[in-house]
C-alpha atoms as an extended CHARMM CRD file, in Angstrom:
* protein
*
       109  EXT
         1         1  SER       CA              8.6240000000        8.9210000000       12.4500000000  PROA      1               0.0000000000
         2         2  ALA       CA              8.1350000000        7.1880000000        9.2980000000  PROA      2               0.0000000000
         3         3  LYS       CA              4.2240000000        7.7600000000        9.1990000000  PROA      3               0.0000000000
         4         4  SER       CA              3.9660000000       11.4590000000        9.4840000000  PROA      4               0.0000000000
         5         5  HSD       CA              6.6610000000       11.4130000000        6.9330000000  PROA      5               0.0000000000
         6         6  PHE       CA              4.0200000000        9.5150000000        4.8220000000  PROA      6               0.0000000000
         7         7  ARG       CA              1.0320000000       12.0250000000        5.8940000000  PROA      7               0.0000000000
         8         8  GLN       CA              3.3540000000       14.3940000000        5.1640000000  PROA      8               0.0000000000
         9         9  ALA       CA              4.0020000000       13.0960000000        1.3200000000  PROA      9               0.0000000000
        10        10  ASN       CA              7.7950000000       12.9250000000        2.1260000000  PROA      10              0.0000000000
        11        11  TYR       CA              7.6890000000        9.4060000000        0.4670000000  PROA      11              0.0000000000
        12        12  GLY       CA             11.5610000000        9.2170000000        0.0340000000  PROA      12              0.0000000000
        13        13  LEU       CA             12.0460000000        9.8240000000        3.9290000000  PROA      13              0.0000000000
        14        14  ALA       CA              9.2400000000        7.5300000000        4.6730000000  PROA      14              0.0000000000
        15        15  GLU       CA             10.6030000000        4.7990000000        2.4520000000  PROA      15              0.0000000000
        16        16  GLN       CA             13.8870000000        5.3360000000        3.8850000000  PROA      16              0.0000000000
        17        17  HSD       CA             12.1530000000        5.3440000000        8.0370000000  PROA      17              0.0000000000
        18        18  PHE       CA             10.1440000000        1.9490000000        6.7760000000  PROA      18              0.0000000000
        19        19  ARG       CA             12.8730000000        0.5480000000        5.3980000000  PROA      19              0.0000000000
        20        20  LYS       CA             15.0310000000        0.3390000000        8.9820000000  PROA      20              0.0000000000
        21        21  ALA       CA             11.8900000000       -0.3980000000       10.8060000000  PROA      21              0.0000000000
        22        22  VAL       CA             11.8540000000       -3.9320000000        9.1160000000  PROA      22              0.0000000000
        23        23  GLU       CA             15.1230000000       -4.2450000000        8.6170000000  PROA      23              0.0000000000
        24        24  VAL       CA             15.3930000000       -3.8620000000       12.4330000000  PROA      24              0.0000000000
        25        25  ASN       CA             11.8960000000       -6.0800000000       12.4530000000  PROA      25              0.0000000000
        26        26  ALA       CA             11.5570000000       -8.2950000000        9.9720000000  PROA      26              0.0000000000
        27        27  GLY       CA              8.5390000000       -9.2270000000       11.2530000000  PROA      27              0.0000000000
        28        28  ASN       CA              7.0360000000       -5.8900000000       11.2600000000  PROA      28              0.0000000000
        29        29  ALA       CA              3.8160000000       -6.4070000000        8.7790000000  PROA      29              0.0000000000
        30        30  GLU       CA              2.8130000000       -2.3630000000        9.4570000000  PROA      30              0.0000000000
        31        31  GLY       CA              6.3910000000       -1.7360000000        8.3690000000  PROA      31              0.0000000000
        32        32  TRP       CA              6.1670000000       -3.7380000000        5.4590000000  PROA      32              0.0000000000
        33        33  LEU       CA              2.9300000000       -2.0710000000        4.4890000000  PROA      33              0.0000000000
        34        34  GLY       CA              4.4650000000        1.4040000000        4.8010000000  PROA      34              0.0000000000
        35        35  LEU       CA              7.1190000000        0.6810000000        3.1700000000  PROA      35              0.0000000000
        36        36  ALA       CA              4.9880000000       -0.6940000000        0.3080000000  PROA      36              0.0000000000
        37        37  ALA       CA              3.2660000000        2.2930000000        0.0030000000  PROA      37              0.0000000000
        38        38  SER       CA              6.1000000000        4.6190000000        0.3020000000  PROA      38              0.0000000000
        39        39  TYR       CA              7.5090000000        2.4390000000       -3.0540000000  PROA      39              0.0000000000
        40        40  ASP       CA              4.1930000000        3.3180000000       -4.8350000000  PROA      40              0.0000000000
        41        41  GLN       CA              4.1140000000        6.6620000000       -4.3090000000  PROA      41              0.0000000000
        42        42  LEU       CA              7.7800000000        6.5940000000       -5.4860000000  PROA      42              0.0000000000
        43        43  GLY       CA              6.5990000000        4.4880000000       -8.2380000000  PROA      43              0.0000000000
        44        44  ARG       CA              9.1100000000        1.8650000000       -7.4590000000  PROA      44              0.0000000000
        45        45  PHE       CA              6.4540000000       -0.7210000000       -7.7570000000  PROA      45              0.0000000000
        46        46  ASP       CA              9.0300000000       -3.6640000000       -8.3580000000  PROA      46              0.0000000000
        47        47  PHE       CA              9.7500000000       -3.1220000000       -4.8020000000  PROA      47              0.0000000000
        48        48  ALA       CA              5.9920000000       -2.7980000000       -3.7260000000  PROA      48              0.0000000000
        49        49  ASP       CA              5.3630000000       -5.7940000000       -4.7400000000  PROA      49              0.0000000000
        50        50  ARG       CA              7.8890000000       -7.4970000000       -2.4770000000  PROA      50              0.0000000000
        51        51  ALA       CA              6.6240000000       -5.0220000000        0.3180000000  PROA      51              0.0000000000
        52        52  TYR       CA              3.6410000000       -6.6510000000       -0.3510000000  PROA      52              0.0000000000
        53        53  GLU       CA              3.8620000000       -9.8620000000       -0.2840000000  PROA      53              0.0000000000
        54        54  GLN       CA              5.9810000000       -9.6680000000        3.0000000000  PROA      54              0.0000000000
        55        55  ALA       CA              3.4090000000       -8.2690000000        5.0540000000  PROA      55              0.0000000000
        56        56  LEU       CA              1.1210000000      -10.5290000000        3.2850000000  PROA      56              0.0000000000
        57        57  LYS       CA              2.7510000000      -13.4380000000        4.4440000000  PROA      57              0.0000000000
        58        58  LEU       CA              2.8200000000      -11.9120000000        7.6880000000  PROA      58              0.0000000000
        59        59  ALA       CA             -0.3440000000      -10.0870000000        8.6580000000  PROA      59              0.0000000000
        60        60  GLY       CA             -2.2210000000      -12.7130000000        6.2440000000  PROA      60              0.0000000000
        61        61  ARG       CA             -4.6390000000      -11.1610000000        3.6190000000  PROA      61              0.0000000000
        62        62  ARG       CA             -5.9420000000       -8.4960000000        5.4060000000  PROA      62              0.0000000000
        63        63  PRO       CA             -8.6730000000       -5.6270000000        3.8630000000  PROA      63              0.0000000000
        64        64  GLN       CA             -6.0870000000       -3.1210000000        4.6490000000  PROA      64              0.0000000000
        65        65  ILE       CA             -3.8920000000       -4.7640000000        2.6160000000  PROA      65              0.0000000000
        66        66  VAL       CA             -5.4100000000       -5.6340000000       -0.1710000000  PROA      66              0.0000000000
        67        67  ASN       CA             -6.7460000000       -1.9870000000       -0.2420000000  PROA      67              0.0000000000
        68        68  ASN       CA             -3.0240000000       -0.7230000000       -0.8570000000  PROA      68              0.0000000000
        69        69  MET       CA             -2.5770000000       -3.3850000000       -3.0500000000  PROA      69              0.0000000000
        70        70  GLY       CA             -5.7550000000       -2.6000000000       -5.4250000000  PROA      70              0.0000000000
        71        71  TYR       CA             -4.6270000000        1.3120000000       -5.0840000000  PROA      71              0.0000000000
        72        72  SER       CA             -1.1490000000        0.2680000000       -5.7360000000  PROA      72              0.0000000000
        73        73  GLN       CA             -2.8870000000       -1.7230000000       -8.9610000000  PROA      73              0.0000000000
        74        74  LEU       CA             -5.1740000000        1.5090000000      -10.0250000000  PROA      74              0.0000000000
        75        75  LEU       CA             -1.5750000000        3.8500000000       -9.6550000000  PROA      75              0.0000000000
        76        76  ARG       CA             -0.2020000000        1.6220000000      -12.4060000000  PROA      76              0.0000000000
        77        77  GLY       CA             -3.2930000000        1.4870000000      -15.0920000000  PROA      77              0.0000000000
        78        78  ASP       CA             -4.2920000000       -1.6480000000      -13.9860000000  PROA      78              0.0000000000
        79        79  ARG       CA             -8.2240000000       -0.5810000000      -13.9030000000  PROA      79              0.0000000000
        80        80  ASP       CA             -9.3880000000       -4.5120000000      -13.7260000000  PROA      80              0.0000000000
        81        81  LYS       CA             -6.5750000000       -5.9530000000      -11.1130000000  PROA      81              0.0000000000
        82        82  ALA       CA             -6.8990000000       -2.4740000000       -8.8350000000  PROA      82              0.0000000000
        83        83  ARG       CA            -11.4680000000       -3.0070000000       -9.0390000000  PROA      83              0.0000000000
        84        84  ALA       CA            -10.9890000000       -6.7900000000       -8.2250000000  PROA      84              0.0000000000
        85        85  LEU       CA             -8.3940000000       -6.4140000000       -5.4280000000  PROA      85              0.0000000000
        86        86  LEU       CA            -10.8320000000       -3.2650000000       -3.9920000000  PROA      86              0.0000000000
        87        87  LEU       CA            -13.7750000000       -4.8330000000       -4.1860000000  PROA      87              0.0000000000
        88        88  GLU       CA            -12.5150000000       -7.4580000000       -2.2330000000  PROA      88              0.0000000000
        89        89  ALA       CA            -10.8480000000       -5.4540000000        0.5290000000  PROA      89              0.0000000000
        90        90  LYS       CA            -14.6830000000       -3.6730000000        0.6710000000  PROA      90              0.0000000000
        91        91  ALA       CA            -16.2220000000       -7.3310000000        1.1710000000  PROA      91              0.0000000000
        92        92  GLY       CA            -14.2880000000       -7.7360000000        4.6570000000  PROA      92              0.0000000000
        93        93  MET       CA            -14.3220000000       -3.9670000000        5.9370000000  PROA      93              0.0000000000
        94        94  ALA       CA            -16.6920000000       -2.9450000000        8.6880000000  PROA      94              0.0000000000
        95        95  ASP       CA            -16.1170000000        0.8070000000        8.1000000000  PROA      95              0.0000000000
        96        96  THR       CA            -15.6290000000        1.5120000000        3.7090000000  PROA      96              0.0000000000
        97        97  ARG       CA            -14.7970000000        4.9960000000        3.3590000000  PROA      97              0.0000000000
        98        98  LEU       CA            -11.2250000000        4.4160000000        2.6210000000  PROA      98              0.0000000000
        99        99  VAL       CA            -11.6840000000        1.8300000000        0.0680000000  PROA      99              0.0000000000
       100       100  ASP       CA            -14.6980000000        3.1560000000       -1.0330000000  PROA      100             0.0000000000
       101       101  ALA       CA            -12.6530000000        6.3340000000       -1.9190000000  PROA      101             0.0000000000
       102       102  ASN       CA            -10.3530000000        4.4960000000       -3.7210000000  PROA      102             0.0000000000
       103       103  LEU       CA            -13.4520000000        2.8490000000       -5.9300000000  PROA      103             0.0000000000
       104       104  LYS       CA            -14.4930000000        6.6970000000       -7.0040000000  PROA      104             0.0000000000
       105       105  LEU       CA            -11.0460000000        7.7910000000       -8.1790000000  PROA      105             0.0000000000
       106       106  LEU       CA            -10.8450000000        4.0670000000      -10.5650000000  PROA      106             0.0000000000
       107       107  GLU       CA            -14.2850000000        5.4480000000      -11.7280000000  PROA      107             0.0000000000
       108       108  GLN       CA            -13.2480000000        8.7330000000      -11.9380000000  PROA      108             0.0000000000
       109       109  GLY       CA             -9.7690000000        8.0110000000      -14.2870000000  PROA      109             0.0000000000
């Protein structure tokens, strides 16, 4: 599955599976988010931005999506944008462990 490929760091295969999922069902916000994360890992940030846009349109500005967008900015080296997005995500989360880990990465960089 797309998620298992992603977890195993097979980002090219994950991207293919997530892309098929959104081609079959363009209303699949989770598929768009997975596709965006795959593109981030592949360094295809232009495509990641488009996929995040679709996820936001479908699911709204949910903390999980904003967290991933913050991590994407961290990968790109835009620390200010990353910090703003990660703090926005943290404010909306009950369990902040994932965003806290991303903020720690930001501080270490």
